[in-house]
Structure formats: C-alpha cells, structure tokens
Coordinates of C-alpha atoms and ligand atoms in Angstrom, one line a residue:
Chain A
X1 CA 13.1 5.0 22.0
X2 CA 12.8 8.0 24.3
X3 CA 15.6 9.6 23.6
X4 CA 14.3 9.7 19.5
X5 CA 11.4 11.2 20.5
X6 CA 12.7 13.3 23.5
X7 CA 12.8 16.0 21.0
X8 CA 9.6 15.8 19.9
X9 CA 8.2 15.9 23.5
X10 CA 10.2 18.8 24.6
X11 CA 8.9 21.0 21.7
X12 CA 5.4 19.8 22.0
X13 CA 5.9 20.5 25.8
X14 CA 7.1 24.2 25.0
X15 CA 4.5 25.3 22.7
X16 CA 1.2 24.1 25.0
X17 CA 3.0 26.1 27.7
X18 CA 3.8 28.8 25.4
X19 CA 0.0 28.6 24.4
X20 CA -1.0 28.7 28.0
X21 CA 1.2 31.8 29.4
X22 CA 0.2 33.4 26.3
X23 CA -3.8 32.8 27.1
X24 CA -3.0 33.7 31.0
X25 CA -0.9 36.9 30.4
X26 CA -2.8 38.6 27.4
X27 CA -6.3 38.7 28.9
X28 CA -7.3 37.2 25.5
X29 CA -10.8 36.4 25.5
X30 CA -11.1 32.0 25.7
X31 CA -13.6 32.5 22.7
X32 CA -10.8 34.5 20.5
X33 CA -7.9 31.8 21.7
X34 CA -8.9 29.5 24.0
X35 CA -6.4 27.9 26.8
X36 CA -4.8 24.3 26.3
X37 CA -7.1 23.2 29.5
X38 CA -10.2 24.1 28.0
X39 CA -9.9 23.3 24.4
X40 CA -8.4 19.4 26.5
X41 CA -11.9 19.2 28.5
X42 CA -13.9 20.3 25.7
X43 CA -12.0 17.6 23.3
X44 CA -13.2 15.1 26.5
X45 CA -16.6 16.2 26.6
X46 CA -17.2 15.9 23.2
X47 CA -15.5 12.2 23.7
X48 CA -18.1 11.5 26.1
X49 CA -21.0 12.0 24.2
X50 CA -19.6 10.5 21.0
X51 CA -20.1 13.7 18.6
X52 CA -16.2 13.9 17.8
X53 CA -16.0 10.6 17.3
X54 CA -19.0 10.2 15.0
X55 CA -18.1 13.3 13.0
X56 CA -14.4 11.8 12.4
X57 CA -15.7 8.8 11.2
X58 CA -17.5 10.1 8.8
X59 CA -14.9 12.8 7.7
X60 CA -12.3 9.8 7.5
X61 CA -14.4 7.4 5.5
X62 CA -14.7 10.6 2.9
X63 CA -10.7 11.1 3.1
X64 CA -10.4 7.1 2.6
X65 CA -12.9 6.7 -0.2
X66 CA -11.8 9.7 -1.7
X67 CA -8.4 8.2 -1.8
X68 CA -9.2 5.1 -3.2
X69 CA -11.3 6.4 -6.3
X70 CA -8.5 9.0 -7.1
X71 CA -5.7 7.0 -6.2
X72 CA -7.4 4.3 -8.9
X73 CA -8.1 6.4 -11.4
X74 CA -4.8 7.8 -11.2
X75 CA -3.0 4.9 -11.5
X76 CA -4.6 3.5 -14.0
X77 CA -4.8 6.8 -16.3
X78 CA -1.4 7.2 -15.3
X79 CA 0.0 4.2 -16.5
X80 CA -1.6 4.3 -19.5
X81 CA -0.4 7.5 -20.2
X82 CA 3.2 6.6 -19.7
X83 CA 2.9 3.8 -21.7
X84 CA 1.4 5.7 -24.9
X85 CA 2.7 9.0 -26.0
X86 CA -0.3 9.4 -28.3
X87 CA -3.2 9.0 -25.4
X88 CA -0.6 11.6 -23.3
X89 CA -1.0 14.1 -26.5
X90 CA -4.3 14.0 -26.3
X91 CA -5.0 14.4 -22.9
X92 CA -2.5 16.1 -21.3
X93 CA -4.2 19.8 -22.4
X94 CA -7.5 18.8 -20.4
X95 CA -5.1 17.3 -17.1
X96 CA -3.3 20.9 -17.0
X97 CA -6.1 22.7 -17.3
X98 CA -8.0 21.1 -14.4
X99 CA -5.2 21.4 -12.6
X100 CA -5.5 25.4 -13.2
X101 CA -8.6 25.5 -11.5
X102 CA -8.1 25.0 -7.9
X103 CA -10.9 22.8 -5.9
X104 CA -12.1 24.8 -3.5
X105 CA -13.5 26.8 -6.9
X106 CA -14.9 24.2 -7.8
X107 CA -16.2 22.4 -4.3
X108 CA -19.6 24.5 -4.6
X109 CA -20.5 23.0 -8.0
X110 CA -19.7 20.0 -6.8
X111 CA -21.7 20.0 -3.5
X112 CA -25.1 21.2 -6.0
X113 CA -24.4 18.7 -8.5
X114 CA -23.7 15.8 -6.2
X115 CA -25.7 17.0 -3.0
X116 CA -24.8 17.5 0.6
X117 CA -24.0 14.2 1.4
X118 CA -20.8 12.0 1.4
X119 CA -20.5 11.6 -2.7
X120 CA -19.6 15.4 -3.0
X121 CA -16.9 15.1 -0.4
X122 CA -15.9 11.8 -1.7
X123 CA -15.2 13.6 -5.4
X124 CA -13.5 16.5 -4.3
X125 CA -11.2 14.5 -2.3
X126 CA -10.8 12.2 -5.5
X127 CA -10.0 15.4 -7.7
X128 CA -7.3 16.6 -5.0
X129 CA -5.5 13.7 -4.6
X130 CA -5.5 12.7 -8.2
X131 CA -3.0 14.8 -9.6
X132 CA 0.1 14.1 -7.2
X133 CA -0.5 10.5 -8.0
X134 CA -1.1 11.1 -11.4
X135 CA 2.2 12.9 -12.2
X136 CA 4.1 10.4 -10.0
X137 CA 2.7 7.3 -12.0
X138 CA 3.8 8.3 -15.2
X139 CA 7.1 9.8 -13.8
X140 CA 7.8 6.2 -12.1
X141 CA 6.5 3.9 -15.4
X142 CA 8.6 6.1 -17.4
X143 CA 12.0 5.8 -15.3
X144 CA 11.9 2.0 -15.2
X145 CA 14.9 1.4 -17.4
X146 CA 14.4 -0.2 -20.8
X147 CA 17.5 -2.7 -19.8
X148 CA 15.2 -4.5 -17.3
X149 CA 12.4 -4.7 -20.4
X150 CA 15.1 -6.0 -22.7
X151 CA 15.8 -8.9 -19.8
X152 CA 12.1 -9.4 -19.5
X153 CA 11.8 -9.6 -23.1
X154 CA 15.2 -12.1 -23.6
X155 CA 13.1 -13.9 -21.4
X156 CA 9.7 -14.3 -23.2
X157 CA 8.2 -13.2 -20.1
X158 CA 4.2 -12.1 -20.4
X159 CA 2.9 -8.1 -20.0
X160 CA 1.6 -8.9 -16.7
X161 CA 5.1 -10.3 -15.7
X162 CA 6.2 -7.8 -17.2
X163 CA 4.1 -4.7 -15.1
X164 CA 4.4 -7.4 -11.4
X165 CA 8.1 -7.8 -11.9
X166 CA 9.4 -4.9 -13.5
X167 CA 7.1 -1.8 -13.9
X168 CA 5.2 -2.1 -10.3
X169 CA 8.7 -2.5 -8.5
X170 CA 11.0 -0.1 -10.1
X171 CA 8.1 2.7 -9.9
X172 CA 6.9 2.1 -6.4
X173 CA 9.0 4.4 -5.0
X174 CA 8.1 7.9 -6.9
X175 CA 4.5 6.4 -7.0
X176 CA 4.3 6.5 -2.9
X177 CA 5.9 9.4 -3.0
X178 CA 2.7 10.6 -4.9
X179 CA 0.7 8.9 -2.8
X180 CA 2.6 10.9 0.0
X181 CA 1.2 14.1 -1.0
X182 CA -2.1 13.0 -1.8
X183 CA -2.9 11.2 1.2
X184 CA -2.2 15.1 3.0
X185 CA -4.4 17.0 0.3
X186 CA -6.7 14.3 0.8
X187 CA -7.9 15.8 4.2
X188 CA -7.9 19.4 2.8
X189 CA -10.2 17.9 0.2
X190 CA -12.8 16.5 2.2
X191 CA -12.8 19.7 4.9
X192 CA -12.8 21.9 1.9
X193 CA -16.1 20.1 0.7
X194 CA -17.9 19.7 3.9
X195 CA -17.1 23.8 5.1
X196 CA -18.8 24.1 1.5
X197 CA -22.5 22.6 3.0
X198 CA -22.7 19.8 4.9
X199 CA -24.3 17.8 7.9
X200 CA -21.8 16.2 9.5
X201 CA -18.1 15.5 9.3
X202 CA -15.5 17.3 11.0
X203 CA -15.9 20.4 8.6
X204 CA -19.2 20.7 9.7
X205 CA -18.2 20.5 13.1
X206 CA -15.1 23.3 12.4
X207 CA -18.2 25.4 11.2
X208 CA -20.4 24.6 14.0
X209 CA -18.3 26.1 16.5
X210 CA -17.4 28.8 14.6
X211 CA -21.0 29.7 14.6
X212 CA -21.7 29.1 18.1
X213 CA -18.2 31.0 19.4
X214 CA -17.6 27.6 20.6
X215 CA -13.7 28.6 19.9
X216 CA -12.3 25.1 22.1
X217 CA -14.3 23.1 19.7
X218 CA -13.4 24.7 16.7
X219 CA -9.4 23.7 18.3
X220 CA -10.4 20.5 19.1
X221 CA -11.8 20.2 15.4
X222 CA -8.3 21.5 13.9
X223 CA -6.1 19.2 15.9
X224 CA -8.4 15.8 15.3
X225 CA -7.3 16.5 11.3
X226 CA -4.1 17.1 12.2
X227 CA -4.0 13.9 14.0
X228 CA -5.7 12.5 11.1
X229 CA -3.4 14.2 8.1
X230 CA 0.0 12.6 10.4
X231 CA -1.6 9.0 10.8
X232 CA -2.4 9.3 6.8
X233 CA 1.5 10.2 5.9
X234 CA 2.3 7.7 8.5
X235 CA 0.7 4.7 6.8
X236 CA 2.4 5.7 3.6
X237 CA 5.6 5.6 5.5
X238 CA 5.0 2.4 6.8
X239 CA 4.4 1.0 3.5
X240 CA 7.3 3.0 2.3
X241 CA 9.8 1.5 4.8
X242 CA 8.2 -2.1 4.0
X243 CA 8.2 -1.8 0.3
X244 CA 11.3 0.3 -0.1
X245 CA 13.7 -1.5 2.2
X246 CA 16.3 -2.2 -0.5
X247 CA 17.0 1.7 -1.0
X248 CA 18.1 2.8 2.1
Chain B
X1 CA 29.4 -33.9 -30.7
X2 CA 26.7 -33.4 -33.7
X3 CA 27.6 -30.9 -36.4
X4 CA 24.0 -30.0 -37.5
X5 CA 23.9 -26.6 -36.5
X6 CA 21.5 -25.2 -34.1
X7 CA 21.7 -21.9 -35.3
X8 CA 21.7 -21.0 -38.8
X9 CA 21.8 -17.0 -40.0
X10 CA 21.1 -16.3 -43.2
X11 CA 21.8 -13.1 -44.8
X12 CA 20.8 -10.7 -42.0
X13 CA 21.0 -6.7 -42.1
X14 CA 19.4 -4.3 -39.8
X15 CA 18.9 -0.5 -40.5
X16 CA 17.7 1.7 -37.8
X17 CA 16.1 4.6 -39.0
X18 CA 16.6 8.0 -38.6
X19 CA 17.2 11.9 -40.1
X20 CA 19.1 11.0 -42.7
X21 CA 17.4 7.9 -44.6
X22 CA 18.7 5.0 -42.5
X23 CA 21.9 3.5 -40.5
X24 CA 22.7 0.8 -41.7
X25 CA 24.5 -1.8 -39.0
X26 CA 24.2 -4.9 -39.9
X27 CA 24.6 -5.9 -43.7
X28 CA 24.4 -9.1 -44.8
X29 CA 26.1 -11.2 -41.7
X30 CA 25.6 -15.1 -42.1
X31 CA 26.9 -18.0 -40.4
X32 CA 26.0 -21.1 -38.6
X33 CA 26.6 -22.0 -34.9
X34 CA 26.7 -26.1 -34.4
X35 CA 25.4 -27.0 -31.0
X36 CA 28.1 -26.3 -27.6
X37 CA 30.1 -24.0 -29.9
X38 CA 31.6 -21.1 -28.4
X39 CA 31.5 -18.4 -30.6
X40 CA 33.0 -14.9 -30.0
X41 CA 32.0 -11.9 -32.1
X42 CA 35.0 -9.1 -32.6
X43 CA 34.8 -5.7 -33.8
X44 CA 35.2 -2.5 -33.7
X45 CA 32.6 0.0 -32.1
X46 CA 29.5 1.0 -34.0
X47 CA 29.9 -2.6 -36.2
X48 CA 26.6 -3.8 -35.0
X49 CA 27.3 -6.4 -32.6
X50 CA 25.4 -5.7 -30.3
X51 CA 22.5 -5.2 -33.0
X52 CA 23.5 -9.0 -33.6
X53 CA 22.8 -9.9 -30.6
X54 CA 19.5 -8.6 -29.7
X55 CA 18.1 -9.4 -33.3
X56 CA 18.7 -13.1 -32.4
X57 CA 17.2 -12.7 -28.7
X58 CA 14.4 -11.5 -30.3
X59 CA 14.0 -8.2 -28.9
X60 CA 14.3 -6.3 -32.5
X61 CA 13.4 -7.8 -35.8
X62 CA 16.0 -7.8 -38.4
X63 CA 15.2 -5.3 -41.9
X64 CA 16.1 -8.2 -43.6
X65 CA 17.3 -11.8 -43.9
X66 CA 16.1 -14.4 -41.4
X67 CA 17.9 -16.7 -38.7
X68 CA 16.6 -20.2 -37.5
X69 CA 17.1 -22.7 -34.5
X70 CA 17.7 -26.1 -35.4
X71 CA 14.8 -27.4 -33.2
X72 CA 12.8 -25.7 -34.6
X73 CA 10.9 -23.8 -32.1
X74 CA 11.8 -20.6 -30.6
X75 CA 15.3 -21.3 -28.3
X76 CA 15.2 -20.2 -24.3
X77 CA 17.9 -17.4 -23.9
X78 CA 19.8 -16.6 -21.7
X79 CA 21.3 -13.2 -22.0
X80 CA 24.3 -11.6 -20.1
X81 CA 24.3 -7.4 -20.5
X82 CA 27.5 -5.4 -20.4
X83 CA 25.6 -3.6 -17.6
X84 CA 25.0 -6.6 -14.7
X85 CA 20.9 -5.4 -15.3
X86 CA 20.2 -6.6 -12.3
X87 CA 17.0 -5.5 -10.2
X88 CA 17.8 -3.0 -7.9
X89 CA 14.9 -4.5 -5.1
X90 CA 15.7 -7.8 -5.7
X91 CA 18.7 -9.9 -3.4
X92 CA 21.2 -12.0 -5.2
X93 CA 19.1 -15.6 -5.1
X94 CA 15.5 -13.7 -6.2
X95 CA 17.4 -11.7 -8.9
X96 CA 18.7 -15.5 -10.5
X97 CA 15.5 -16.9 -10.1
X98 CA 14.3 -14.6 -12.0
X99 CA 13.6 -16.7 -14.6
X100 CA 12.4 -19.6 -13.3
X101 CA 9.9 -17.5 -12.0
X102 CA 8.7 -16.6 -15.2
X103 CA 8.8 -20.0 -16.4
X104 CA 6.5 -20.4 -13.3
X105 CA 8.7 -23.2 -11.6
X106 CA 7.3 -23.3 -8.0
X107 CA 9.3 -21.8 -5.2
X108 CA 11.0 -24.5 -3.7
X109 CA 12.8 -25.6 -7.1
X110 CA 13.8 -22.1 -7.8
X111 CA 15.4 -21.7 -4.6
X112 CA 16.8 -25.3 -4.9
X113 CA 18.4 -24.0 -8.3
X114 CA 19.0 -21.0 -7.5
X115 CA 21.3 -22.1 -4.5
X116 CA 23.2 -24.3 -6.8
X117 CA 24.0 -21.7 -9.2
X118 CA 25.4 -19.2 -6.5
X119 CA 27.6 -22.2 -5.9
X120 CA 29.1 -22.7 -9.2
X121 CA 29.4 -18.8 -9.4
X122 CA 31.0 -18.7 -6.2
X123 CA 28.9 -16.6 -4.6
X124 CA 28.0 -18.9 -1.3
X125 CA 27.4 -16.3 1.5
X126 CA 25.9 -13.4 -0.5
X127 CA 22.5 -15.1 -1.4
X128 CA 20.7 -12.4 0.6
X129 CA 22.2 -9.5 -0.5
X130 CA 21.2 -6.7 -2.3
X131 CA 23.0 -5.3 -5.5
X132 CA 24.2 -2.6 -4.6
X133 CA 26.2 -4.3 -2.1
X134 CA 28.1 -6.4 -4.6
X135 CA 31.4 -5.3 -6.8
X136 CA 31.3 -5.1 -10.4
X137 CA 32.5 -8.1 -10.8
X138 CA 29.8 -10.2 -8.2
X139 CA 27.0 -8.3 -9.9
X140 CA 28.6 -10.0 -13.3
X141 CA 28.7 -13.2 -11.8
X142 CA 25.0 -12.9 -10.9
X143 CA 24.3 -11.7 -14.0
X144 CA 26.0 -14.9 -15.5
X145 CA 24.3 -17.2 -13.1
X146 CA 20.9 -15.9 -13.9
X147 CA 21.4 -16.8 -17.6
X148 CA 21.9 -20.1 -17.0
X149 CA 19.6 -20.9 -14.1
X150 CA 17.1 -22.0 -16.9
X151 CA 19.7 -24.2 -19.0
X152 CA 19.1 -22.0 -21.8
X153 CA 19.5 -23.1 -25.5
X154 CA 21.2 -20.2 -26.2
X155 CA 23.8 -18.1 -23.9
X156 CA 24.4 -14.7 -25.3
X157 CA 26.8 -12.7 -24.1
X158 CA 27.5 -8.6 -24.8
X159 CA 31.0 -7.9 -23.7
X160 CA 29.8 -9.2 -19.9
X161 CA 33.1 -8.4 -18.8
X162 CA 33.9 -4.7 -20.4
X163 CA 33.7 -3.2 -17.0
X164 CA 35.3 -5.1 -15.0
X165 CA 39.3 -4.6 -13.4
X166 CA 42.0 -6.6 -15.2
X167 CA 42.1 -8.9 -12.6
X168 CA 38.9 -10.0 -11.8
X169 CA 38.0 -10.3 -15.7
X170 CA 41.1 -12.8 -16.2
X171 CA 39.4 -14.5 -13.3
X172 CA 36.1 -14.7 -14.8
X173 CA 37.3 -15.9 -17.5
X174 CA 38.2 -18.9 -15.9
X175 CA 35.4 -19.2 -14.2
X176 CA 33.2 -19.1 -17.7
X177 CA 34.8 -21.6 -19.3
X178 CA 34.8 -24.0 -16.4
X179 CA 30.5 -23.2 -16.2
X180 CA 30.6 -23.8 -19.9
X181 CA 32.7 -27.1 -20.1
X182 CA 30.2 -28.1 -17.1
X183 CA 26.9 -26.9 -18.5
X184 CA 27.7 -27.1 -22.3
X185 CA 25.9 -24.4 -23.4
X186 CA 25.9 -22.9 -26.9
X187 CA 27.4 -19.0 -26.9
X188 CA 27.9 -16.1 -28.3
X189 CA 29.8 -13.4 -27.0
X190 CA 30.5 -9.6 -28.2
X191 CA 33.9 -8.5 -26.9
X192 CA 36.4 -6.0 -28.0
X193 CA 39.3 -8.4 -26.5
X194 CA 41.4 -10.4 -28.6
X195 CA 42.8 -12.0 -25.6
X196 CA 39.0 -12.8 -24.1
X197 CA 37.9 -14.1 -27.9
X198 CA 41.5 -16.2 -27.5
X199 CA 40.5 -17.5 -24.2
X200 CA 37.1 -19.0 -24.5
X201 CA 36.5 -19.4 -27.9
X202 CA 36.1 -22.3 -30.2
X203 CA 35.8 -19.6 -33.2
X204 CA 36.3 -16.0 -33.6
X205 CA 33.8 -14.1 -35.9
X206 CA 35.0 -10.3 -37.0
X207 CA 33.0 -7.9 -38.2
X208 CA 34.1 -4.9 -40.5
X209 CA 33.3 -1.4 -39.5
X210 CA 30.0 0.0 -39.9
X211 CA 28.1 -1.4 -41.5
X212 CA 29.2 -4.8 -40.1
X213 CA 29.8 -7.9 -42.3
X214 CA 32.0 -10.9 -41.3
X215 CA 35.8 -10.1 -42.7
X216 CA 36.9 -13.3 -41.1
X217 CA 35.7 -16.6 -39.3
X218 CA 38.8 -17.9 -37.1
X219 CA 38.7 -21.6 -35.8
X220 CA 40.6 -21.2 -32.3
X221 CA 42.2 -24.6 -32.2
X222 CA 43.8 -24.4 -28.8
X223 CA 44.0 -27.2 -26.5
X224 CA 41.4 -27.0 -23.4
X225 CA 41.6 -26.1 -20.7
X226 CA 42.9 -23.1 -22.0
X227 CA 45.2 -21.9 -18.9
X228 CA 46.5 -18.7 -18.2
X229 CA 49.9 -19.0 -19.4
X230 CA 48.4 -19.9 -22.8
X231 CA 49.0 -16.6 -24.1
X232 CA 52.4 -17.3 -24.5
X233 CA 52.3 -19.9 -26.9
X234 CA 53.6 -19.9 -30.3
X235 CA 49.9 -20.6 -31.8
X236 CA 48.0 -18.4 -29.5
X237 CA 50.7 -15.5 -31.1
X238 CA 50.1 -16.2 -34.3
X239 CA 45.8 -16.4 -33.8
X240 CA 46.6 -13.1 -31.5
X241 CA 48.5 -11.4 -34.8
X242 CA 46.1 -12.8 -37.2
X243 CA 42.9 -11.3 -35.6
X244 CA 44.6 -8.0 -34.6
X245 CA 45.7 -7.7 -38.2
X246 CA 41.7 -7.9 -39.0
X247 CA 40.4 -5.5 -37.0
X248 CA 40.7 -2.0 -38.3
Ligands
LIG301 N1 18.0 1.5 -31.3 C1 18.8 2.1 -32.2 N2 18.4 3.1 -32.9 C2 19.2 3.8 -33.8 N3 20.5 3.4 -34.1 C3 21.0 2.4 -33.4 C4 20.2 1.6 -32.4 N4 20.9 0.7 -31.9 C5 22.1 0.8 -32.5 N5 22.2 1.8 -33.4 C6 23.3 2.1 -34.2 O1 23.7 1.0 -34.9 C7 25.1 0.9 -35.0 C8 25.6 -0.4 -34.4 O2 25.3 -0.4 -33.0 P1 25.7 -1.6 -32.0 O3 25.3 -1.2 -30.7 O4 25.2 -2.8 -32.6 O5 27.3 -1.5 -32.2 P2 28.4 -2.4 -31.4 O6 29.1 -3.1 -32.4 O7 27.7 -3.1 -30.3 O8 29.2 -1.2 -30.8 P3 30.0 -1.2 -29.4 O9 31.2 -2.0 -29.6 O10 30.4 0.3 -29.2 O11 29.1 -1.7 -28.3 C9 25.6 2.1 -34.2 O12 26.0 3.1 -35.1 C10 24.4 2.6 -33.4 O13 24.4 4.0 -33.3
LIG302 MG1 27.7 -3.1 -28.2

C-alpha cells in the first residue's frame, strides 16, 4: 500500500514545495500566486463557516444531475441508434452538428432560456457529457458479436434477455469508457455554466474571488473540482474494476 | 426405438440475395430424421450446410420448402458453433446455464445441472473459470455441455470440432458419443471429416457443391461402441471409399 502510492506522495510533496520556494523567492505578490499556507488556511476558513462546503454541494448535485439526464438520454438514443441504421441516417447530421458547436457558445443561451438557477447548469452538463456516452453506446451495441445473437436466438430467448444477457454485457466495457470521459467533462460543464451567471456553486465562488483578488480562494476553488473531477473518474473505475473483472 | 420421424424436411432451398440476382445454397434438400438418429451432413465448402443448419434452428427462414417437428410444436435446440461462442464475462458453470436461465429455471437447479454437466464433460475443477482461460478444446466441451443442459429436442452441431488439434478431436469424439448414447439426443452435425461422419454417425447425408442437394444418404451400419481402432475395418474402408468417392 505505501509503497504504490509512495510515488504519488513524493511528487505531490515536490510540487507544494516547488510552489512554496517559488512564492518565497520571486517576491510574487500572494494575490497574483498565493503560497501553499495561505491558500491551506483560507481552504480551512472557508470550512469553518460552511461556504465551501455549501457551494460544492450544490455544484456537485449539478455535475450529478447533469450526468444522469445525459447519461440517459444517451443511452437510450444511443442504443436505438445502433440498433436501426435508418433512425442513425436520419439523425446523425443534427448529432454532428451540435457537436460543432462547442458549449461554452452556447452556455449563455442556455443560462437566459433556463435562468440562473440549477436547470441551466444541469443542461449544459447534460449536453457535455452526452456525446462521449453517445458515441460509446452505439460503438459498444454495435461490437456485440452477432454469434452471441445467433446463440440467444437458437435459444428462443426474449429481447429483454436478449439486451440483460448479451447486449448490456458485451458493451459495458466501451460504454464506461464513455462514461469515463463524460463524468470529467461533466465538471467543466457545470463550471462553464455557473462562470456564465450564477448565485452559487463553485463557479460562482471561482468568480467571486476573482472579483474580490481573493487569489487563495480562487486556489482553493480550483483544487475542490479537481478533487471532485478525480473522485468522479474514480467511481467509474470502481465500477469498471467490478463490472469488468473478467478482462483483465 | 420408434421410426416416426421427428423431423421431416420437405423440399427446402435458401437464396441469399445479393449484386448479382441471388446465391442460391440450398436447392431442394429433403429428408427425414427419426427420433435418437445421429445424422452427419458432408460436403464440400460453400454447399450450404451451415445454411441447413441455421434454417432449422430457426434463425433464417428458408426461400422455399418447409420443415416440421414431429411433435408438433416448435423443438428446444440446442446448438454447438464451430466457434465455442461462449460469453467472454461469463465463467464456465454461468456460460452452461445459460440456458436454463432463459428458460427461467431458478438458480439452485441450474447450478445443480450445471454441475452435472461439467461432470459428464469432464470439466470438474474449472467451473469458475473464465473462457479465456480454457483450450480450444475445453471451450468446445463447454460449448457441448451448454447444448444439452436443457435436454434439447434437437442437438445441432456445425463442425464443433474443426478447430480443434488431431488429438484432442479423436478424444472428443469419444466423449460425444458416450454423452449421446447416455442422453439420447437426436443430431445433426456439419463436418468436413469422413472419419468424424464414420465415427458417430448412424447416417451420412452429402451434399453436392453449391448449390447443395443430397447426392447421397449413407446408413453407417457399424457396430457401437464404435472404438478407435474401427477405422481399420474392412466395412468402415469400404463406407470411408464410398463417401470420399462422393464428395467432389
Ligand atoms: N448470410 C448470408 N448472406 C449471403 N450469402 C450467404 C450467407 N450465408 C451463407 N451465404 C452463402 O451461401 C453459401 C453456403 O454457405 P454455408 O455457410 O451454408 O456453406 P457451408 O457448407 O457451411 O460451407 P463451409 O463448409 O465452408 O462452412 C456460401 O456461398 C455463402 O457465401
Ligand atoms: Mg459452414
């Protein structure tokens, strides 16, 4: 266990004391780059009185609503698509061109159709993350081999045997790895939408102290979605090693 | 033994379409299959064999001609690929209960069956292994044992042992025809080997090249248990010479 992540340590190690000498030796201003200390007690003060905490909630019930809606739609479009070459001819045209527009173009029309609240960030997190899983879904439906249908087939099984046994199985893999992607453009999507307007969330927080040359909190900000970006690829992970067992 | 047969083929052709009109594979096959028989199917490449088999598993219609089960109703199958086809994510015993669990049997039963079919296959010890763990020849076996984990109607076999070693497809061999003196299953089976068809057979159907029709219908009257040293006999010869002199 600690010699896996010895490695880790070391190079995390290095680079706060890289950060440190660097803020000590260059007489850079602490509200231009801050030092490791003080971004460390502002991240505790703003523990204490519950803003970071409040403002990560929300931003992660955004990320995780977000990826639910475009995870679902995704999946469901996706496997339809795979499954009829006629519905894929007739959409496809309107999937790559959304996908020519990038969000954050879009993230202001958004915010003034849907308002300031949650819903806006909610959608543009949706739009972000359904794409990956899109492309993976149909890529995974449409590798499941047709020997494995014959089988099925041979044995009168039913479509929804068919799709538990067969087509959810033997597509899980490229599916998660979907899922893999979008669950890290998930958090992009939700920041990108709450630095667009919003009240709260950590976006709004990024902005506050941006606004206020409160440059710690802005840090403080940037590493609490890190932390949340790594937990989000984590869980997929997890699932990955649980669901995935029998390919490595 | 009861000589009403339980499968009676009437006239069948099949004609896959394509660039140039239609390809025409099957033309005009018919024959009847009396219940335990063990039927092999000879010909050369491209005659449509395997076209006969998946028209009577049901997983293509035929263009023309019809086939019917004597009971009536539509037969359980159970179908052995010249790939294993087994499910990458699934270990030995859940890849042979794979059809139980279709036919919904509760878990316990499958196991129970399960257990008892990795003992007549001879696969004690490898119940929790994956498939890619297994030889050729184990997947084969697991292949086999999953056919008949349902006591199928109807076994039907497409040249299971094509890619298997010398060795350990004489062995098989043995092994088949000891599971279907046991289990007294109806067959059919696609091969390209004289020797197999000689082997296991009760009767030995050829087909002519493309399109296939039946050029002969061979009753293999060789005492059983048919050992190895059977090949040697005067009567085995002279089916051997026979058949070989059919096949183009
Ligand atoms: N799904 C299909 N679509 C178009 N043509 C097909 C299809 N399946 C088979 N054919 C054609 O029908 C003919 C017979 O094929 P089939 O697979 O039944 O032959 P076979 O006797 O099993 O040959 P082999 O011994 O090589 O396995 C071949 O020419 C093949 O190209
Ligand atoms: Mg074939």
């Amino acid at each position: 266990m600690l010699k896996r992540f010895f490695p880790i340590l070391l190079s995390i190690l290095t680079f706060l004391l890289g950060w440190d000498l660097l803020t000590r030796l260059s007489g850079i201003p602490n509200f231009i780059l801050p030092s490791p200390l003080s971004v460390w007690s502002r991240f505790l003060r703003a523990m204490q009185d519950g803003s970071l905490l409040h403002h990560t909630a929300i931003t992660l019930t955004e990320i995780v609503l977000g990826l639910i809606v475009g995870v679902l739609f995704a999946t469901v479009l996706g496997y339809a698509l795979a499954k009829s070459r006629a519905l894929e001819k007739v959409l496809s045209p309107y999937l790559v061109a959304s996908q020519a527009i990038p969000v954050i173009a879009i993230a202001p029309l958004l915010v003034i159709w849907l308002g300031d609240g949650i819903l806006s960030k909610v959608v543009i997190c949706a739009l972000i993350v359904f794409f990956p899983v899109l492309v993976n879904t149909i890529v995974g439906v449409r590798s499941v081999p047709t020997a494995l249908y014959d089988l099925m087939n041979s044995l009168h099984a039913s479509r929804a045997q068919i799709f538990w046994k067969v087509e959810a199985p033997a597509s899980l893999s490229v599916f998660l790895g979907g899922l893999r992607i979008g669950a890290t453009l998930s958090v992009i999507g939700a920041i990108v939408g709450e630095l667009v307007d919003a009240e709260s969330g950590l976006g709004f927080l990024l902005q506050l102290g941006d606004f206020q040359y409160d440059t710690p909190m802005v840090f403080v900000a940037v590493f609490t979605l890190i932390a949340l970006a790594l937990m989000l690829y984590g869980a997929v992970r997890l699932l990955e090693n649980k669901f995935l067992k029998w390919q490595n | 033994m009861s000589h009403a047969p339980i499968l009676t083929i009437r006239n069948l052709s099949a004609v896959f379409q394509n660039e140039n009109g239609g390809l025409r594979a099957l033309d005009d096959v018919s024959f009847n299959v009396r219940p335990r028989e063990f039927v092999c199917v000879l010909g050369p490449s491209g005659s449509g064999k395997t076209t006969l088999l998946r028209i009577l598993a049901g997983l293509i219609p035929p263009t023309s001609g019809s086939f019917t089960f004597g009971r009536g109703r539509q037969p359980s199958i159970g179908m052995v690929f010249q790939q294993a086809n087994l499910m990458p994510w699934r270990t030995v015993i859940e890849n042979i209960k794979l059809p139980l669990e279709v036919n919904q049997m509760d878990e316990a039963s499958a196991r129970k069956k399960a257990i008892e079919m990795i003992e007549l296959v001879g696969l004690q010890g490898f119940e929790d292994s994956l498939p890619r763990d297994l030889s050729g020849g184990m997947a084969q076996r697991v292949a086999i044992a999953r056919a008949l984990i349902h006591d199928p109607d109807l076994l039907l076999l497409d040249e299971p042992f094509a890619s298997l070693d010398a060795m350990t497809r004489e062995r098989m061999w043995t092994e088949l025809s000891r599971i279907w003196q046991a289990r007294q299953k109806t067959v059919i089976m696609v091969t390209h080997s004289i020797n197999e068809s000689l082997f296991l057979a009760d009767r030995v159907l050829v087909l002519t090249q493309r399109p296939g029709k039946i050029k002969m219908d061979v009753a293999v009257d060789l005492p059983r248990p048919r050992k190895d040293d059977i090949r040697y006999t005067s009567n085995f010869g002279k089916l051997a010479r026979k058949l070989r002199g059919a096949i183009e």
